[in-house]
């Protein structure tokens, strides 16, 4: 007799059920990455060849986006308050960098101990997600509201 904890209400094994749900969710998340922010096929080197994963995204960002995303919060606040940066510009820069990071994570996963690397299969890499939800459109809409408010109340 099968335990009620090992099957769904439809009688399908839970493992198959959660794997299907997880795969569908990953596809939904990936579909929300704007085409312009998608990394070209083969752009991400293997984890062993990528020594600095924090520097890798720079090649896909504008110099200004790099400056924004690598600035201290106090610098960003000062530049936003003075109008040097707009909320939309800052939001777009961080969303773009997050989209790049999300696409990188499956390829640059590094285990806690180097000896564990041999135990990890390529399917383990595909299960890792950087972003659990993508709300780029909502974030940008809010940034537009903030920029409009700022322009009206300078």
CSV table of C-alpha atoms in Angstrom, one decimal:
chain,number,residue,atom,x,y,z
A,1,UNK,CA,0.0,0.0,0.0
A,2,UNK,CA,1.3,3.4,-0.9
A,3,UNK,CA,1.6,6.1,1.8
A,4,UNK,CA,-0.8,9.1,1.2
A,5,UNK,CA,2.3,11.3,1.6
A,6,UNK,CA,4.0,9.8,-1.4
A,7,UNK,CA,1.2,10.5,-3.9
A,8,UNK,CA,-0.8,13.4,-5.0
A,9,UNK,CA,-4.6,13.5,-5.0
A,10,UNK,CA,-4.5,12.2,-8.6
A,11,UNK,CA,-2.3,9.2,-7.6
A,12,UNK,CA,0.8,10.4,-9.5
A,13,UNK,CA,4.0,10.2,-7.5
A,14,UNK,CA,4.9,13.4,-5.7
A,15,UNK,CA,8.4,13.4,-7.2
A,16,UNK,CA,7.0,13.5,-10.7
A,17,UNK,CA,4.5,16.2,-9.6
A,18,UNK,CA,7.0,18.6,-8.0
A,19,UNK,CA,9.5,18.1,-10.8
A,20,UNK,CA,6.9,19.1,-13.3
A,21,UNK,CA,5.8,22.1,-11.3
A,22,UNK,CA,9.4,23.1,-10.8
A,23,UNK,CA,10.2,22.8,-14.5
A,24,UNK,CA,7.1,24.8,-15.4
A,25,UNK,CA,8.0,27.5,-12.9
A,26,UNK,CA,11.6,27.7,-14.3
A,27,UNK,CA,10.2,28.1,-17.8
A,28,UNK,CA,7.8,30.8,-16.6
A,29,UNK,CA,10.6,32.7,-14.9
A,30,UNK,CA,12.9,32.5,-17.8
A,31,UNK,CA,10.2,33.6,-20.2
A,32,UNK,CA,10.0,36.9,-18.3
A,33,UNK,CA,13.6,37.8,-19.1
A,34,UNK,CA,13.5,40.4,-21.9
A,35,UNK,CA,15.0,39.1,-25.1
A,36,UNK,CA,17.6,42.0,-25.1
A,37,UNK,CA,18.9,40.7,-21.8
A,38,UNK,CA,19.2,37.1,-22.7
A,39,UNK,CA,22.7,35.8,-22.9
A,40,UNK,CA,23.9,34.4,-26.2
A,41,UNK,CA,24.2,30.6,-26.4
A,42,UNK,CA,27.6,29.5,-25.1
A,43,UNK,CA,28.4,32.9,-23.6
A,44,UNK,CA,28.9,31.5,-20.1
A,45,UNK,CA,32.1,29.6,-19.6
A,46,UNK,CA,32.3,26.5,-17.4
A,47,UNK,CA,32.6,27.2,-13.7
A,48,UNK,CA,36.2,26.0,-13.6
A,49,UNK,CA,37.1,28.6,-16.3
A,50,UNK,CA,35.2,31.5,-14.7
A,51,UNK,CA,37.4,32.7,-11.9
A,52,UNK,CA,35.4,35.9,-11.1
A,53,UNK,CA,31.6,35.5,-11.6
A,54,UNK,CA,31.0,39.1,-10.3
A,55,UNK,CA,33.0,40.6,-13.1
A,56,UNK,CA,31.5,38.5,-15.9
A,57,UNK,CA,28.2,40.4,-16.2
A,58,UNK,CA,30.0,43.7,-17.0
A,59,UNK,CA,30.5,42.7,-20.6
A,60,UNK,CA,26.7,42.6,-21.1
A,61,UNK,CA,26.0,46.0,-19.4
A,62,UNK,CA,26.7,49.5,-20.5
A,63,UNK,CA,29.5,51.3,-18.6
A,64,UNK,CA,26.9,53.4,-16.8
A,65,UNK,CA,24.9,50.3,-15.7
A,66,UNK,CA,28.1,48.8,-14.3
A,67,UNK,CA,28.7,52.0,-12.4
A,68,UNK,CA,25.2,52.1,-11.1
A,69,UNK,CA,25.1,48.4,-10.0
A,70,UNK,CA,28.5,48.6,-8.4
A,71,UNK,CA,27.9,51.8,-6.5
A,72,UNK,CA,27.3,52.0,-2.7
A,73,UNK,CA,23.7,52.7,-1.7
A,74,UNK,CA,24.7,56.1,-0.3
A,75,UNK,CA,26.1,57.1,-3.7
A,76,UNK,CA,23.0,55.9,-5.5
A,77,UNK,CA,20.7,57.8,-3.1
A,78,UNK,CA,22.8,61.0,-3.6
A,79,UNK,CA,22.7,60.6,-7.4
A,80,UNK,CA,18.9,59.9,-7.4
A,81,UNK,CA,18.2,62.9,-5.1
A,82,UNK,CA,20.3,65.2,-7.3
A,83,UNK,CA,18.8,63.9,-10.6
A,84,UNK,CA,22.1,62.4,-11.9
A,85,UNK,CA,20.3,59.1,-12.2
A,86,UNK,CA,16.6,58.4,-12.7
A,87,UNK,CA,14.7,55.8,-10.9
A,88,UNK,CA,14.0,54.1,-14.2
A,89,UNK,CA,17.7,54.0,-15.1
A,90,UNK,CA,18.7,52.5,-11.7
A,91,UNK,CA,15.8,50.0,-11.8
A,92,UNK,CA,16.7,48.9,-15.4
A,93,UNK,CA,20.4,48.5,-14.5
A,94,UNK,CA,19.7,46.3,-11.5
A,95,UNK,CA,17.0,44.3,-13.2
A,96,UNK,CA,19.4,43.7,-16.2
A,97,UNK,CA,22.2,42.6,-13.9
A,98,UNK,CA,19.8,40.3,-12.0
A,99,UNK,CA,18.7,38.7,-15.3
A,100,UNK,CA,22.3,38.1,-16.2
A,101,UNK,CA,23.0,36.6,-12.7
A,102,UNK,CA,19.9,34.3,-13.1
A,103,UNK,CA,21.2,33.0,-16.4
A,104,UNK,CA,24.7,32.4,-15.0
A,105,UNK,CA,23.8,30.6,-11.8
A,106,UNK,CA,23.2,27.1,-13.3
A,107,UNK,CA,26.7,27.2,-14.9
A,108,UNK,CA,28.7,28.7,-12.1
A,109,UNK,CA,27.4,26.8,-9.0
A,110,UNK,CA,30.4,26.0,-6.8
A,111,UNK,CA,30.0,23.5,-3.9
A,112,UNK,CA,31.1,24.4,-0.4
A,113,UNK,CA,34.0,22.0,-0.6
A,114,UNK,CA,36.0,21.5,-3.8
A,115,UNK,CA,36.0,17.7,-3.4
A,116,UNK,CA,32.2,17.8,-3.8
A,117,UNK,CA,32.5,19.1,-7.4
A,118,UNK,CA,33.1,15.6,-8.8
A,119,UNK,CA,29.9,14.4,-7.1
A,120,UNK,CA,27.7,17.0,-8.9
A,121,UNK,CA,26.1,16.2,-12.2
A,122,UNK,CA,25.1,18.6,-14.9
A,123,UNK,CA,21.5,18.1,-13.9
A,124,UNK,CA,22.3,19.5,-10.5
A,125,UNK,CA,23.3,22.8,-12.1
A,126,UNK,CA,20.0,23.1,-14.0
A,127,UNK,CA,18.0,23.0,-10.7
A,128,UNK,CA,19.5,26.2,-9.3
A,129,UNK,CA,17.7,29.5,-9.7
A,130,UNK,CA,18.9,33.0,-8.7
A,131,UNK,CA,15.5,34.6,-9.1
A,132,UNK,CA,12.4,33.0,-7.7
A,133,UNK,CA,10.1,35.6,-9.2
A,134,UNK,CA,10.7,38.2,-11.8
A,135,UNK,CA,8.8,41.5,-11.4
A,136,UNK,CA,10.8,43.7,-13.8
A,137,UNK,CA,7.7,45.2,-15.4
A,138,UNK,CA,6.2,46.1,-12.1
A,139,UNK,CA,9.5,47.5,-10.8
A,140,UNK,CA,9.9,49.7,-13.9
A,141,UNK,CA,6.3,50.9,-13.7
A,142,UNK,CA,6.9,52.0,-10.1
A,143,UNK,CA,10.2,53.7,-11.1
A,144,UNK,CA,8.3,55.7,-13.8
A,145,UNK,CA,5.9,56.8,-11.1
A,146,UNK,CA,8.8,57.9,-8.8
A,147,UNK,CA,10.5,59.8,-11.7
A,148,UNK,CA,7.2,61.5,-12.5
A,149,UNK,CA,6.8,62.5,-8.9
A,150,UNK,CA,10.4,63.7,-8.6
A,151,UNK,CA,10.0,65.8,-11.8
A,152,UNK,CA,6.8,67.4,-10.4
A,153,UNK,CA,8.2,68.1,-7.0
A,154,UNK,CA,11.8,69.2,-7.5
